[in-house]
XYZ file of C-alpha atoms in Angstrom:
615
model
C 77.324 -40.811 70.308
C 78.574 -40.389 73.855
C 77.313 -37.611 76.080
C 79.245 -34.742 77.602
C 78.130 -32.668 80.587
C 80.069 -30.074 82.563
C 79.402 -27.351 85.111
C 81.300 -24.472 86.679
C 79.607 -21.907 88.909
C 78.039 -21.424 92.326
C 75.836 -24.539 92.498
C 76.796 -27.991 93.646
C 77.955 -29.549 90.373
C 77.056 -33.183 91.062
C 73.235 -33.011 90.813
C 73.482 -30.848 87.683
C 75.866 -33.295 86.007
C 73.991 -36.429 87.082
C 70.676 -35.115 85.792
C 72.412 -33.984 82.609
C 73.793 -37.470 82.010
C 70.314 -38.916 82.510
C 69.010 -36.492 79.878
C 71.708 -37.639 77.452
C 71.036 -41.357 77.882
C 69.100 -41.279 74.605
C 72.394 -40.840 72.734
C 73.381 -44.460 73.353
C 76.191 -45.529 75.685
C 77.725 -48.419 77.576
C 79.470 -46.764 80.551
C 79.392 -43.537 82.546
C 81.544 -41.443 84.842
C 81.829 -38.168 86.760
C 84.809 -36.116 88.005
C 84.332 -33.372 90.621
C 86.725 -30.822 92.086
C 86.006 -30.371 95.804
C 88.327 -27.435 96.469
C 91.472 -29.468 97.058
C 91.433 -32.555 94.847
C 89.630 -34.315 92.025
C 87.140 -37.012 92.997
C 86.379 -39.421 90.152
C 84.024 -42.365 89.754
C 83.156 -44.328 86.644
C 81.616 -47.672 85.752
C 80.459 -49.901 82.956
C 76.683 -49.857 82.683
C 73.986 -47.237 83.069
C 73.899 -43.841 84.752
C 71.841 -45.470 87.505
C 74.770 -47.831 88.170
C 77.104 -44.830 88.399
C 74.753 -43.051 90.794
C 74.624 -46.120 93.021
C 78.411 -46.432 93.010
C 78.950 -42.751 93.835
C 76.364 -42.825 96.620
C 78.248 -45.629 98.348
C 81.843 -44.606 97.708
C 82.459 -40.957 96.747
C 81.786 -37.518 98.282
C 79.917 -35.217 95.913
C 80.940 -31.755 97.085
C 82.264 -29.238 94.575
C 81.100 -26.527 92.209
C 83.135 -27.708 89.213
C 82.783 -31.038 87.465
C 82.450 -32.990 84.255
C 80.494 -36.127 83.366
C 80.344 -38.533 80.456
C 78.371 -41.382 78.917
C 80.627 -43.467 76.656
C 79.822 -45.396 73.485
C 82.873 -47.625 73.042
C 85.213 -47.085 70.098
C 88.751 -47.847 71.305
C 88.714 -50.475 74.041
C 85.859 -52.629 75.258
C 83.179 -51.233 77.578
C 84.559 -51.603 81.100
C 85.314 -49.525 84.184
C 88.896 -48.717 83.160
C 88.052 -47.542 79.640
C 85.149 -45.404 80.874
C 85.565 -41.630 80.984
C 86.732 -39.325 82.573
C 90.463 -40.043 82.205
C 93.340 -38.629 84.236
C 96.695 -37.547 82.890
C 99.709 -39.382 84.353
C 100.282 -36.670 86.955
C 96.660 -36.768 88.067
C 96.422 -33.007 87.583
C 94.410 -33.020 84.364
C 91.137 -34.802 83.656
C 89.236 -35.104 80.359
C 86.006 -36.318 78.779
C 85.912 -36.915 75.038
C 83.378 -37.718 72.346
C 84.849 -38.846 69.017
C 87.873 -40.700 67.672
C 91.567 -39.796 67.585
C 92.674 -41.673 64.486
C 96.426 -41.237 64.987
C 96.363 -42.210 68.640
C 98.662 -45.225 68.144
C 101.595 -43.178 66.828
C 101.031 -40.564 69.534
C 100.879 -43.296 72.183
C 104.188 -44.801 71.017
C 105.909 -41.420 71.223
C 104.469 -40.678 74.666
C 105.451 -44.119 75.904
C 109.036 -43.386 74.871
C 108.822 -40.260 77.020
C 107.822 -42.288 80.051
C 104.047 -42.034 80.011
C 102.125 -45.062 81.253
C 98.636 -45.944 80.038
C 96.018 -47.774 82.086
C 93.252 -47.945 79.479
C 92.935 -48.957 75.828
C 91.390 -45.627 74.862
C 92.493 -42.925 72.472
C 91.218 -40.429 75.051
C 93.865 -41.275 77.621
C 96.461 -40.666 74.900
C 94.969 -37.226 74.237
C 94.998 -36.083 77.875
C 98.619 -37.158 78.253
C 99.538 -35.394 75.025
C 97.989 -32.226 76.475
C 99.954 -32.717 79.695
C 103.177 -33.311 77.754
C 102.691 -30.107 75.755
C 101.798 -28.132 78.888
C 104.928 -29.346 80.699
C 107.443 -29.075 77.860
C 106.147 -25.874 76.266
C 105.562 -24.294 79.701
C 102.141 -22.988 78.651
C 98.738 -22.658 80.300
C 96.067 -25.325 79.889
C 94.170 -23.560 77.089
C 97.292 -23.151 74.978
C 98.351 -26.738 75.668
C 94.958 -27.992 74.465
C 95.260 -25.917 71.317
C 98.775 -27.132 70.486
C 97.841 -30.753 71.191
C 94.708 -30.638 69.035
C 96.756 -29.369 66.111
C 98.683 -32.648 66.341
C 95.718 -35.009 66.328
C 93.740 -36.434 63.428
C 90.099 -37.339 63.960
C 86.933 -35.997 65.528
C 86.312 -34.738 69.013
C 84.305 -32.804 71.495
C 86.287 -32.479 74.712
C 86.133 -30.857 78.127
C 89.336 -30.633 80.208
C 90.209 -29.137 83.559
C 93.324 -28.802 85.707
C 93.056 -29.212 89.483
C 95.660 -26.455 89.816
C 93.332 -24.023 87.980
C 89.942 -24.854 89.518
C 88.130 -21.845 88.058
C 88.463 -22.940 84.427
C 87.252 -25.578 81.978
C 88.616 -25.777 78.435
C 86.370 -27.206 75.707
C 86.844 -27.805 71.980
C 85.069 -29.442 69.054
C 85.693 -30.915 65.642
C 82.927 -33.042 64.176
C 81.075 -33.667 67.455
C 78.543 -31.190 68.857
C 79.189 -29.081 71.939
C 76.940 -26.453 73.516
C 77.788 -23.940 76.256
C 74.910 -22.747 78.436
C 75.383 -19.197 79.703
C 73.933 -18.554 83.153
C 74.330 -15.831 85.769
C 77.915 -16.324 86.923
C 77.786 -19.985 85.906
C 78.316 -22.084 82.787
C 77.020 -25.417 81.552
C 78.649 -27.666 78.964
C 76.821 -30.416 77.110
C 76.530 -32.360 73.878
C 73.178 -30.640 73.380
C 71.073 -28.208 75.354
C 68.825 -30.746 77.106
C 70.980 -31.018 80.275
C 70.683 -27.329 81.103
C 67.390 -26.001 79.762
C 65.921 -25.482 83.251
C 68.879 -23.294 84.221
C 69.294 -21.032 81.195
C 67.800 -20.337 77.772
C 71.021 -18.862 76.394
C 73.537 -21.053 74.600
C 76.589 -20.854 72.384
C 77.210 -23.710 69.961
C 80.864 -24.171 69.103
C 81.691 -24.493 65.428
C 84.166 -27.033 64.090
C 87.795 -26.284 64.963
C 86.844 -23.902 67.756
C 87.793 -24.035 71.416
C 86.559 -22.068 74.394
C 88.055 -21.179 77.737
C 85.281 -21.017 80.313
C 86.077 -19.198 83.548
C 83.759 -18.609 86.469
C 82.236 -15.089 86.454
C 83.997 -14.128 83.196
C 82.960 -13.973 79.550
C 83.555 -17.053 77.439
C 86.575 -16.703 75.156
C 86.392 -18.606 71.876
C 89.371 -19.101 69.574
C 90.183 -20.936 66.366
C 92.253 -24.017 67.108
C 94.312 -23.695 63.935
C 95.544 -20.106 64.263
C 94.429 -18.829 67.708
C 92.202 -16.150 66.139
C 89.509 -14.792 68.468
C 85.928 -15.640 67.492
C 82.974 -13.425 68.301
C 80.526 -15.849 69.979
C 76.960 -16.042 68.709
C 74.453 -16.615 71.512
C 71.174 -18.350 70.711
C 67.945 -18.420 72.677
C 66.865 -22.030 73.147
C 63.465 -22.961 71.754
C 62.904 -26.217 73.657
C 61.370 -26.481 77.100
C 61.535 -28.988 79.934
C 58.152 -30.570 79.180
C 59.314 -31.578 75.711
C 62.093 -33.796 77.055
C 60.045 -35.471 79.803
C 57.925 -38.602 79.266
C 54.656 -36.882 80.083
C 53.024 -39.974 81.587
C 54.035 -42.384 78.818
C 55.957 -45.527 79.720
C 58.657 -44.778 77.141
C 59.822 -41.817 75.088
C 59.302 -43.859 71.921
C 55.591 -44.322 72.627
C 55.242 -40.647 73.514
C 56.909 -39.671 70.250
C 54.741 -42.035 68.212
C 51.692 -40.324 69.700
C 53.185 -36.860 69.131
C 53.183 -37.343 65.366
C 49.868 -35.616 64.642
C 51.052 -32.442 66.378
C 54.615 -32.788 65.018
C 53.375 -33.018 61.417
C 51.055 -30.067 62.041
C 53.946 -28.027 63.477
C 56.060 -28.935 60.462
C 53.648 -27.485 57.915
C 52.296 -24.722 60.168
C 52.979 -21.367 58.485
C 54.231 -23.131 55.368
C 51.032 -24.746 54.081
C 48.442 -22.049 53.327
C 45.661 -24.144 51.862
C 43.067 -21.393 51.489
C 45.482 -19.376 49.399
C 46.877 -22.442 47.602
C 50.379 -21.406 48.670
C 53.398 -23.208 50.089
C 55.817 -20.784 51.755
C 59.350 -22.036 52.415
C 61.991 -19.344 52.373
C 64.848 -21.801 51.819
C 63.153 -22.931 48.598
C 61.814 -19.546 47.459
C 65.169 -17.830 47.889
C 66.827 -20.479 45.741
C 64.056 -21.277 43.287
C 66.254 -20.698 40.220
C 68.723 -23.299 41.434
C 65.941 -25.831 41.964
C 64.311 -25.142 38.589
C 67.611 -25.310 36.708
C 68.884 -28.427 38.465
C 69.681 -31.456 36.318
C 68.976 -33.770 39.227
C 68.553 -33.985 42.973
C 70.857 -36.200 45.034
C 69.542 -37.126 48.476
C 72.139 -38.182 51.059
C 71.205 -39.626 54.438
C 71.667 -42.565 56.811
C 69.277 -45.013 58.470
C 65.709 -43.822 58.907
C 66.514 -40.535 57.161
C 67.627 -42.562 54.126
C 64.219 -44.228 54.083
C 62.560 -40.788 54.155
C 64.787 -39.899 51.205
C 63.542 -42.958 49.305
C 59.952 -41.818 49.816
C 61.006 -38.370 48.591
C 62.480 -39.901 45.438
C 59.038 -41.150 44.443
C 57.418 -37.809 45.353
C 59.904 -35.560 43.513
C 59.963 -37.672 40.374
C 56.198 -38.203 40.312
C 55.109 -34.635 41.044
C 57.998 -32.382 39.987
C 59.515 -34.628 37.292
C 63.076 -34.103 38.531
C 65.487 -37.062 38.419
C 66.450 -38.133 41.948
C 69.192 -40.374 43.295
C 69.163 -41.481 46.933
C 72.545 -42.315 48.433
C 73.796 -43.661 51.710
C 75.941 -40.780 52.933
C 78.498 -43.258 54.257
C 79.026 -44.657 50.730
C 78.599 -41.418 48.820
C 81.444 -39.688 50.638
C 83.981 -42.347 49.647
C 83.113 -43.381 46.111
C 84.269 -40.324 44.114
C 80.739 -39.502 42.884
C 80.037 -37.451 39.783
C 78.722 -34.108 41.066
C 78.346 -30.866 39.116
C 77.179 -27.325 39.694
C 73.851 -28.319 38.150
C 73.146 -30.762 40.994
C 71.191 -30.107 44.168
C 72.122 -32.228 47.164
C 69.458 -32.621 49.852
C 71.013 -33.819 53.116
C 68.625 -35.319 55.672
C 69.467 -35.877 59.348
C 67.346 -35.819 62.500
C 70.161 -34.607 64.730
C 71.915 -32.464 62.149
C 75.192 -33.923 63.437
C 75.497 -37.202 61.510
C 79.189 -37.482 60.676
C 78.811 -39.274 57.335
C 76.117 -36.852 56.151
C 78.234 -33.856 57.163
C 81.171 -35.274 55.222
C 78.907 -35.827 52.199
C 77.788 -32.180 52.388
C 81.368 -30.949 52.419
C 82.226 -33.156 49.443
C 79.209 -31.917 47.475
C 80.012 -28.272 48.214
C 83.625 -28.764 47.146
C 82.315 -29.928 43.746
C 80.074 -26.888 43.365
C 76.692 -28.443 44.178
C 74.006 -26.507 46.021
C 73.266 -28.176 49.366
C 69.848 -28.051 51.037
C 69.630 -29.406 54.584
C 66.603 -31.031 56.220
C 67.086 -31.560 59.947
C 65.305 -31.239 63.262
C 67.808 -29.583 65.580
C 68.086 -25.804 65.340
C 71.687 -24.610 65.164
C 73.054 -28.079 64.398
C 76.129 -28.612 62.241
C 74.197 -29.573 59.104
C 71.915 -26.560 59.505
C 74.994 -24.339 59.578
C 76.940 -26.138 56.851
C 74.153 -26.292 54.235
C 73.600 -23.451 51.756
C 69.908 -23.379 52.690
C 67.427 -25.674 54.339
C 64.288 -26.384 56.298
C 63.716 -27.548 59.854
C 61.211 -30.293 60.532
C 59.965 -28.787 63.835
C 59.322 -32.259 65.258
C 60.475 -31.212 68.708
C 63.082 -33.189 70.660
C 63.198 -36.867 69.770
C 64.669 -38.777 72.711
C 63.967 -42.381 71.720
C 66.905 -43.772 69.761
C 64.589 -45.480 67.250
C 63.319 -42.573 65.168
C 59.569 -42.157 64.671
C 58.305 -38.592 64.426
C 61.513 -37.514 62.693
C 60.638 -39.890 59.831
C 57.116 -38.586 59.292
C 58.104 -34.923 59.632
C 60.990 -35.380 57.187
C 58.534 -36.827 54.670
C 56.219 -33.862 55.353
C 58.947 -31.290 54.620
C 60.088 -33.118 51.491
C 56.489 -33.352 50.253
C 56.054 -29.595 50.693
C 59.226 -28.955 48.680
C 58.168 -31.347 45.904
C 54.726 -29.761 45.648
C 56.171 -26.255 45.538
C 58.594 -27.220 42.765
C 55.866 -29.048 40.844
C 53.756 -25.894 40.901
C 56.667 -23.713 39.814
C 57.563 -26.091 36.974
C 53.970 -26.556 35.856
C 54.137 -30.331 36.221
C 50.959 -30.421 38.311
C 47.594 -28.896 37.422
C 46.016 -26.224 39.600
C 43.224 -28.570 40.670
C 45.577 -31.430 41.547
C 47.873 -29.050 43.390
C 45.037 -27.714 45.508
C 43.766 -31.249 46.109
C 47.201 -32.297 47.405
C 47.332 -29.300 49.748
C 43.879 -30.006 51.142
C 44.710 -33.680 51.662
C 48.046 -32.907 53.305
C 46.237 -30.640 55.754
C 44.067 -33.605 56.837
C 47.044 -35.876 57.567
C 47.417 -35.005 61.305
C 43.808 -36.046 61.984
C 44.275 -39.195 59.893
C 47.404 -40.083 61.843
C 45.269 -39.703 64.981
C 42.849 -42.189 63.466
C 45.667 -44.596 62.569
C 46.822 -44.513 66.203
C 43.484 -45.982 67.318
C 44.736 -49.348 66.037
C 47.111 -49.471 69.027
C 45.134 -51.966 71.110
C 44.736 -54.378 68.185
C 48.409 -54.033 67.302
C 49.177 -55.151 70.877
C 47.171 -58.321 70.268
C 49.159 -59.038 67.094
C 52.444 -58.265 68.876
C 51.619 -60.808 71.569
C 51.042 -63.498 68.941
C 54.320 -62.910 67.086
C 56.674 -61.710 69.828
C 58.560 -65.038 69.763
C 59.155 -65.060 65.993
C 62.799 -65.241 64.970
C 62.345 -63.494 61.605
C 59.944 -61.055 59.937
C 59.498 -60.077 56.304
C 58.093 -56.651 55.351
C 56.752 -56.032 51.840
C 55.543 -52.920 50.054
C 55.410 -51.445 46.580
C 55.909 -47.957 45.192
C 55.673 -45.268 47.852
C 55.308 -47.947 50.510
C 58.426 -49.945 49.681
C 60.541 -47.521 51.795
C 57.945 -47.895 54.564
C 58.544 -51.659 54.498
C 62.278 -50.981 54.911
C 61.583 -48.616 57.794
C 59.201 -51.056 59.477
C 61.852 -53.788 59.351
C 64.496 -51.425 60.685
C 62.311 -50.435 63.641
C 61.774 -54.068 64.613
C 65.498 -54.838 64.364
C 66.511 -51.765 66.319
C 64.433 -52.261 69.431
C 63.398 -55.930 69.607
C 66.593 -57.474 68.124
C 64.450 -59.716 65.907
C 65.862 -60.190 62.427
C 63.674 -58.484 59.846
C 64.014 -57.612 56.167
C 62.140 -55.173 53.964
C 61.615 -55.918 50.260
C 59.664 -54.622 47.289
C 56.718 -56.990 47.181
C 57.405 -58.062 43.596
C 60.969 -59.051 44.518
C 59.707 -61.648 46.972
C 59.657 -64.361 44.329
C 63.270 -63.551 43.404
C 64.666 -65.064 46.572
C 62.901 -64.273 49.868
C 59.973 -66.540 49.005
C 62.289 -69.443 49.941
C 62.038 -68.316 53.578
C 58.263 -68.383 53.788
C 56.622 -71.131 55.826
C 54.066 -71.395 58.628
C 56.542 -69.809 61.069
C 57.279 -66.659 59.037
C 55.231 -63.500 59.807
C 54.987 -61.347 56.673
C 53.857 -57.737 57.024
C 52.371 -56.517 53.749
C 51.465 -52.894 53.067
C 48.483 -53.123 50.735
C 46.673 -49.789 50.548
C 44.115 -49.366 47.767
C 46.029 -46.746 45.795
C 48.966 -47.639 43.576
C 49.715 -51.295 42.826
C 46.939 -52.788 44.907
C 46.027 -55.721 42.653
C 49.682 -56.681 42.287
C 50.183 -56.690 46.046
C 47.058 -58.810 46.527
C 48.617 -61.329 44.145
C 51.781 -61.312 46.261
C 49.662 -61.969 49.360
C 48.072 -64.962 47.653
C 51.558 -66.316 46.926
C 52.446 -65.983 50.617
C 49.191 -67.596 51.736
C 49.711 -70.598 49.458
C 53.014 -71.204 51.262
C 51.367 -70.945 54.709
C 53.046 -67.666 55.671
C 51.407 -65.638 58.447
C 50.101 -62.429 56.873
C 49.711 -59.095 58.671
C 48.098 -56.671 56.227
C 48.210 -52.872 56.452
C 45.167 -51.846 54.424
C 42.880 -48.936 53.617
C 39.750 -48.628 55.728
C 36.955 -50.792 54.347
C 39.226 -53.173 52.454
C 37.668 -56.608 51.902
C 40.028 -58.380 49.471
C 43.059 -58.504 51.771
C 40.843 -59.150 54.799
C 39.782 -62.418 53.179
C 43.399 -63.526 52.745
C 45.349 -62.135 55.691
C 45.598 -63.557 59.197
C 45.409 -60.034 60.628
C 44.409 -56.710 59.097
C 45.243 -53.245 60.424
C 43.308 -50.420 58.786
C 44.522 -46.875 58.078
C 42.477 -43.990 56.648
C 42.387 -43.463 52.887
C 44.604 -40.746 51.422
C 46.537 -39.874 48.286
C 49.124 -42.468 47.336
C 52.037 -40.062 47.817
C 50.880 -39.294 51.373
C 50.160 -42.884 52.364
C 53.606 -43.467 53.972
C 52.632 -40.949 56.659
C 49.843 -43.316 57.696
C 51.108 -46.819 56.916
C 54.235 -46.322 59.021
C 52.149 -45.770 62.200
C 51.031 -49.377 62.839
C 54.547 -50.602 62.009
C 56.019 -48.305 64.669
C 53.454 -49.555 67.182
C 54.097 -53.198 66.292
C 57.839 -52.827 66.857
C 57.273 -50.962 70.102
C 54.888 -53.480 71.622
C 56.965 -56.520 70.623
C 60.043 -54.919 72.203
C 58.147 -54.122 75.415
C 56.791 -57.664 75.615
C 60.336 -58.986 75.199
C 61.462 -56.697 78.036
C 63.921 -54.794 75.835
C 65.212 -51.304 76.574
C 62.985 -49.556 74.052
C 64.416 -46.053 74.343
C 68.067 -47.125 74.562
C 68.529 -50.235 72.428
C 71.880 -51.960 72.698
C 74.816 -50.783 70.590
C 72.857 -47.889 69.066
C 73.215 -44.147 69.460
C 70.819 -41.346 68.583
C 73.400 -39.013 67.115
C 76.039 -40.897 65.131
C 78.958 -38.488 65.173
C 81.663 -41.003 64.234
C 82.087 -43.038 61.052
């Protein structure tokens, strides 16, 4: 949540920061602001609304000269979204300015103490408390800015990524992180600061990612100095070469990032198993699994922890692991798991799933599991992310950047990685025959082309979307492997169209939700031929007899459901365990087109953020 951008160097800072904020809009936000140092004073502008509103305000009211600056997109925590609560924030003297992503949990007690000392607060934010705490330390301890930041951060409780500068030291920016990501781009005599690398990839391919409880002092034309916040110990920085490019974070002719990412799924799935799935040799190669095979084979159970869409991918994985590898699996919301004193032993494997690799609740769940002796395997998309570093081992999904807040290709590539792991373990345990194993590998290799085929339903899905765009409620039903897909389909519709939707196991419909069904209720039913087909057809008949409007997701050539449903969307035939990779496609398209027809902000839905780095 929130987006941080900063620059210090020889360029004009404003265009770099503005473009960086536009790149970070996918993170979700409700206000934006920029502070620039023009050689003599700090110029600051901020506003509720979008980055475009900020740009308009700056164009009409603020000079943009200066080679040092910081910018921010805020997702409100303390204080409502308005101009005053927007970042950046000044200290009382006006000398210091800060941007902050995260939450200072003990801000109230700090604010009371600072108020007693004469500090006055204009906003409702915890961030303004932090910048004044830094100023108070700097003044009373008679220390430089970097030391003042360090001392102040040792007094706060919470999570943060911050960037601070002092107008009296215009060649320096101090940054720090705990629980929220922060990257430093290393250029030629210039430095870039951002929540991720997307704001600076056209300027440099070299980046340092701060670890938790680290701070850095960034000075023009000097090497970055990184220290531990707790004890001031110097840290040897590790520089990474960025793997993303500019084309990956542009729309490429699509109207929205979400649509682009839906259509990228064939190539994203292919990239995910490329080099891992060697069908001709009947081999799956995943170093994170191979290097820890004994742990996997000796595990009593697998616990999957995740949030949102990643949790749905984990539910699909539960079916796959138990069916193929015969390992007991529990799927937990990370946000609940971390607080309920779970029973975890050294014989457990915890698989943590997160698109961003920065999800706060999932990170906390990892730390809890490791403290109890469990082996933690991470599945995430972002190279160098916190979960990738915190896990004992793991696998990247290689989906490429996902900018749309509503996840699409992350879901299908997570399922792909988890399927590869399950198949590899099944082979190692002998719970799958050689012929079935090879058949699964061959079929998995065909999935990208079958996803391509599923995408051809797009024009018909638009017709269906137009019919039901005014519905107030939707019900999504599925069984077995496709029950999690029903949950994910409902979530997508809620996220971007703001229409209420619920996902249920189809057999549970008669235990409550059937009371909702009438001629005004669209019911999306996933009814592929494999699995519990006849049972689902019976559920469809129950819906039809109550005049519900039925949208069926069926296998190509299906006739039974076609005779009952109001609309039928076909997907290619595949193995039951791989069917979620296909059935989710029309549900993504349906949500997208309904949201577009309702004139919603598809890529940046209200109140949501791509990377949820606070509880």
